[in-house]
Short mmCIF file of C-alpha atoms and ligand atoms in Angstrom, two decimals:
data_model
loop_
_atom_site.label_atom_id
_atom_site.label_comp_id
_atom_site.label_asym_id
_atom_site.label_seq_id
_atom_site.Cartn_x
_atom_site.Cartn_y
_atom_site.Cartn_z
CA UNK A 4 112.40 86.76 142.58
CA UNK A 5 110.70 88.52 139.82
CA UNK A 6 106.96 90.52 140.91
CA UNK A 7 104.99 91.53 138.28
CA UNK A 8 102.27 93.89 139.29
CA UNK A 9 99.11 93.75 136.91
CA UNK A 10 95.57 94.33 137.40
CA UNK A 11 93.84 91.97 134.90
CA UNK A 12 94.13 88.34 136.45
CA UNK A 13 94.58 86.52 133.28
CA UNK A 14 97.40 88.47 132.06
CA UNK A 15 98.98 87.91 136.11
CA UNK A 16 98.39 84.65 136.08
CA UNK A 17 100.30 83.79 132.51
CA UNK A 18 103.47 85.94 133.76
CA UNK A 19 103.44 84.51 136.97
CA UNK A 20 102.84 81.23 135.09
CA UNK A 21 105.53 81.47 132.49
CA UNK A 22 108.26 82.96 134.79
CA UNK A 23 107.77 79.78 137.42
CA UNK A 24 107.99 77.52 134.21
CA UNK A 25 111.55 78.87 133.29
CA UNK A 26 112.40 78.32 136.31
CA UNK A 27 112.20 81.89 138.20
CA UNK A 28 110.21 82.87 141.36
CA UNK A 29 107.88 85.22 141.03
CA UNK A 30 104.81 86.68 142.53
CA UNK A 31 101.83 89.14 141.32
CA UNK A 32 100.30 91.70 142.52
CA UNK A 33 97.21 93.02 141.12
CA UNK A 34 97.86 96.50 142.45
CA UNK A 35 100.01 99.11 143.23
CA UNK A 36 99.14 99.35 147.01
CA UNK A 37 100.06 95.97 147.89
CA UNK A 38 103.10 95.93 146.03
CA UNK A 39 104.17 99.10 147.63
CA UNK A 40 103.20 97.26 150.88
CA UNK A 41 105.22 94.31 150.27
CA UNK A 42 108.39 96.18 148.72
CA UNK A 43 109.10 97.69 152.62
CA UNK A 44 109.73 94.48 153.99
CA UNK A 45 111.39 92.38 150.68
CA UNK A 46 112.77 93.49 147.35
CA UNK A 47 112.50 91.64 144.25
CA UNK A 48 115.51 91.05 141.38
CA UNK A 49 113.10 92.76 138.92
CA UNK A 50 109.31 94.17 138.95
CA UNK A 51 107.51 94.12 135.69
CA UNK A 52 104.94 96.84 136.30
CA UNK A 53 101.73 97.62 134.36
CA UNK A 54 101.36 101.26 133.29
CA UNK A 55 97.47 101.70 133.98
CA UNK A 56 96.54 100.02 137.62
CA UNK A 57 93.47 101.13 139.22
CA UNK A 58 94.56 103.69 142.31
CA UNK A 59 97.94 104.47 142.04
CA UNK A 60 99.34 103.48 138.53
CA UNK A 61 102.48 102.42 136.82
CA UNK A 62 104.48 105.47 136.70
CA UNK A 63 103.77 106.88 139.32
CA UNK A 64 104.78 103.72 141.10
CA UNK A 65 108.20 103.90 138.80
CA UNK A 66 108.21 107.28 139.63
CA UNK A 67 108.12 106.71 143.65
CA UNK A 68 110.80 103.61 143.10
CA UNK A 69 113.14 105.87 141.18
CA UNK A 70 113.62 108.82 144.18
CA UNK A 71 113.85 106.38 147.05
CA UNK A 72 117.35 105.57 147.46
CA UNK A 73 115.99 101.55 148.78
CA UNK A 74 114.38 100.99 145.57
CA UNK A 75 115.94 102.66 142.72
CA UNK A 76 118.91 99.97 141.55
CA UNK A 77 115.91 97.16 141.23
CA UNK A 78 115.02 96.79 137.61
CA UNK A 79 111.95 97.77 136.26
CA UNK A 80 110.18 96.58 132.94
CA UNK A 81 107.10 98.56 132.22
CA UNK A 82 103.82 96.60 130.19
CA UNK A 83 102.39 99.32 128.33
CA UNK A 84 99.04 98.97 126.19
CA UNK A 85 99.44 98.97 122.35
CA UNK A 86 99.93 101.99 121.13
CA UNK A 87 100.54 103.88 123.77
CA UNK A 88 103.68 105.76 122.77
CA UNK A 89 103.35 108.20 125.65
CA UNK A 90 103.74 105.73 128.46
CA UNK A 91 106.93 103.98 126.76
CA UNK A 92 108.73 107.82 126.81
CA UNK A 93 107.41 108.78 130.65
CA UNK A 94 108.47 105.30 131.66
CA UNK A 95 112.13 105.43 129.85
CA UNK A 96 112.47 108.83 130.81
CA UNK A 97 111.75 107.96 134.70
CA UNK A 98 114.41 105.41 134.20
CA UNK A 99 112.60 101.86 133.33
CA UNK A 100 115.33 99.41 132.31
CA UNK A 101 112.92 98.26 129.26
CA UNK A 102 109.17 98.17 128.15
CA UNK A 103 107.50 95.52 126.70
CA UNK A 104 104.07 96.10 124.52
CA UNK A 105 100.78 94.24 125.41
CA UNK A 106 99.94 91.90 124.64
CA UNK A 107 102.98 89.88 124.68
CA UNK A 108 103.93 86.23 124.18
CA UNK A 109 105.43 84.37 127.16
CA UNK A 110 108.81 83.98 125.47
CA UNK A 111 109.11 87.36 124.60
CA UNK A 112 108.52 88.59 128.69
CA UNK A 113 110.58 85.57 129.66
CA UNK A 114 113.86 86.60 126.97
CA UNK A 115 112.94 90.54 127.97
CA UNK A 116 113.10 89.67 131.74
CA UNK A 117 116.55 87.95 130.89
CA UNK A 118 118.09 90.61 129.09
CA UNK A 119 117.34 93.26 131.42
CA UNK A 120 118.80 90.96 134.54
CA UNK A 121 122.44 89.99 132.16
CA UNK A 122 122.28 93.72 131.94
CA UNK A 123 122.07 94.94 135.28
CA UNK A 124 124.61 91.90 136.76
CA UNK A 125 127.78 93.63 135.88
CA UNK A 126 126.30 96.73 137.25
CA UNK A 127 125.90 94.99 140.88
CA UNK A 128 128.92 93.25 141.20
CA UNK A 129 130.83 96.47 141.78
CA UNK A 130 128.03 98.42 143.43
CA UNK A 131 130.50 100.41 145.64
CA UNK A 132 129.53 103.90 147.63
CA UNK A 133 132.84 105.55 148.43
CA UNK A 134 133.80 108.86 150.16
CA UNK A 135 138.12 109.49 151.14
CA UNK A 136 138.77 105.39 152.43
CA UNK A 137 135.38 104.73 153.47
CA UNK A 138 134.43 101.76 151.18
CA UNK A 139 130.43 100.18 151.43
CA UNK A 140 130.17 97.34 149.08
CA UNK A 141 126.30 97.37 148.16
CA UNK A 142 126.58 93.85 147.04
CA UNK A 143 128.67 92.14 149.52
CA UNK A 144 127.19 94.32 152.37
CA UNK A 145 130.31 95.29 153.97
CA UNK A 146 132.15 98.43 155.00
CA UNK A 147 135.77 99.21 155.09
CA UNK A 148 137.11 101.83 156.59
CA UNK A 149 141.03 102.60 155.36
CA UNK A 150 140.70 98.94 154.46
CA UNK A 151 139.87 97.33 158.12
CA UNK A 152 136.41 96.10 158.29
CA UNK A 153 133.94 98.16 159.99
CA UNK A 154 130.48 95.78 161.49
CA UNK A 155 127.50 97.27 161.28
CA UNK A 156 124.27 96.33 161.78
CA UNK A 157 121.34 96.49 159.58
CA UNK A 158 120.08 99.92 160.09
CA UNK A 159 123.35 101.50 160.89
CA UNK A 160 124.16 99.85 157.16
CA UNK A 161 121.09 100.96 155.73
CA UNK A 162 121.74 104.34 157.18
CA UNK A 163 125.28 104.43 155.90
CA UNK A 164 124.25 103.90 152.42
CA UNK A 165 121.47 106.60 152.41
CA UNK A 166 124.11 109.18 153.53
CA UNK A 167 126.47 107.86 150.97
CA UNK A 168 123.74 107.67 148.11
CA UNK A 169 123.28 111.28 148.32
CA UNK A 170 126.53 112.88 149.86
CA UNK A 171 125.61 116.50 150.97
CA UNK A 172 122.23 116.49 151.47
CA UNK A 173 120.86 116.88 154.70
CA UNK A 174 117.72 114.30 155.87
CA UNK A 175 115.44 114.81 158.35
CA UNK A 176 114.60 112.38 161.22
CA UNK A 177 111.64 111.56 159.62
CA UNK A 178 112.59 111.06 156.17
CA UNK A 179 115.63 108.66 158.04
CA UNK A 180 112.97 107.01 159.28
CA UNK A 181 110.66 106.41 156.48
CA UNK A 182 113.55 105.05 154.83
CA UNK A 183 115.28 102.86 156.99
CA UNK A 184 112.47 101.88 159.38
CA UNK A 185 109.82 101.48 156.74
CA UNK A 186 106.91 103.57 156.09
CA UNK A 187 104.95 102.18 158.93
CA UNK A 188 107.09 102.06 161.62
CA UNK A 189 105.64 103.59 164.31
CA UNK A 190 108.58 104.81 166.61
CA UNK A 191 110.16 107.79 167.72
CA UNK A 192 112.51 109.65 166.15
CA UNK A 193 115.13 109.44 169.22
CA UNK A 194 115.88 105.98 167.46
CA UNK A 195 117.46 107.64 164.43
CA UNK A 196 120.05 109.37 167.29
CA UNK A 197 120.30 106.65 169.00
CA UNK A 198 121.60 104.67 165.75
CA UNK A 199 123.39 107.73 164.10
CA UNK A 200 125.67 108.16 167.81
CA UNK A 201 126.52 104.06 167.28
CA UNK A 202 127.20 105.00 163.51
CA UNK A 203 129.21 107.48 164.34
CA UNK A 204 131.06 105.54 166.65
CA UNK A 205 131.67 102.58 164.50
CA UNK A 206 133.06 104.62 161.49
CA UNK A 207 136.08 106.31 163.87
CA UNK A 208 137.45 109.61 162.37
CA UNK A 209 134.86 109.10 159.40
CA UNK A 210 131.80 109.33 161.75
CA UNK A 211 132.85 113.28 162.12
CA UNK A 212 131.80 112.88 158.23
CA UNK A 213 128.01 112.83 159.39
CA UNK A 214 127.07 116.13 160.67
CA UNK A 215 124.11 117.17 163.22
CA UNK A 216 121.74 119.59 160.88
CA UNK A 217 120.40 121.65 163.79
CA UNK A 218 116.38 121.18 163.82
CA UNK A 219 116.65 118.94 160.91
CA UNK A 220 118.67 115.92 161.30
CA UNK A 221 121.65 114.47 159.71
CA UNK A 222 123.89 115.01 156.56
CA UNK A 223 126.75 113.36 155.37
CA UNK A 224 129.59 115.43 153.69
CA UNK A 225 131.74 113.61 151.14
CA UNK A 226 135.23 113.36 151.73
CA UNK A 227 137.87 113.63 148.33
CA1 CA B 313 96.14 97.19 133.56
#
């Protein structure tokens, strides 16, 4: 599924258009807000992403993707205006995959859009977090630990990977929750415990990896 997030409804509709017609899904957005909206509750192969959106633009809607740990392997293709040198550095420099210059034919999005996805492939095939014999497998969505399968469920998972992501650094409840729960969830923060002590549990000798931060929250210490 490939979203492409642009404000002028002609140039929406032909991406849209020409990605259906090589035989991709896809699905616009013609601005930033509702594809932030949407991203919480389904993620898309690829997002081609306009650089100047009304409200929140392009970069800083790379920029947001890029430092959440949920959304920062999807691939990103920036459409910047003509010209506009600055955009193509910011965007590169934030960590776009590739940037394509308005206005551009259909083939040349649909061949770009290719490119960048035969890129990334090899990447996620061996999308493994790993700390001492703790194995999560991003792609097949499993855990191992010391090679016997570990079930978890979908937050504990999600959870998982977060620590792992970022080994060392302490999160708080809240930003646990904003992550795994989605920025609107409207719960309390006992939840995040409440998973973390089933976590913990699940994981055996590597749950004493994740440590209580005392008025914080949780970190995760890597293991060698
Ligand atoms: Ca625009």
């Amino acid at each position: 599924m490939i979203w492409c997030v642009e404000d002028e409804a002609s140039i929406r509709d032909i991406e849209v258009y020409s990605l259906q017609s090589t035989g991709f899904e896809a699905r616009g957005f013609e601005d930033g807000t509702s594809f932030w909206e949407a991203l919480q509750t389904e993620q898309p192969d690829l997002v081609v992403l306009d650089v100047m959106l009304p409200g929140v633009d392009g970069i800083e809607l790379l920029r947001r993707m890029k430092a959440s740990a949920k959304f920062c392997d999807i691939p990103v293709v920036m459409a910047t205006a003509k010209g506009a040198e600055y955009d193509k550095i910011q965007g590169l420099d934030l960590g776009a995959d590739y940037y394509i210059t308005k206005p551009f034919g259909v083939m040349e999005l649909v061949s770009c859009i290719k490119a960048v996805l035969r890129r990334c492939a090899p990447k996620q095939t061996e999308r493994l977090l790993k700390t001492g014999g703790l194995t999560v497998n991003l792609d097949a969505r499993t855990v191992t630990a010391d090679g016997e399968r570990v079930i978890l469920t979908y937050k504990e998972f999600e959870m998982l990977r977060l620590f792992l992501s970022r080994p060392g650094i302490a999160f708080t409840r809240d930003q646990l929750m904003e992550e795994v729960w989605g920025m609107d969830y409207v719960g309390e923060t006992r939840t995040v415990d409440m998973h973390i002590r089933t976590l913990r549990q699940k994981l055996g000798t590597y749950g004493e990896l994740i440590e209580t931060v005392r008025n914080v929250g949780y970190r995760m210490e890597a293991k060698e």
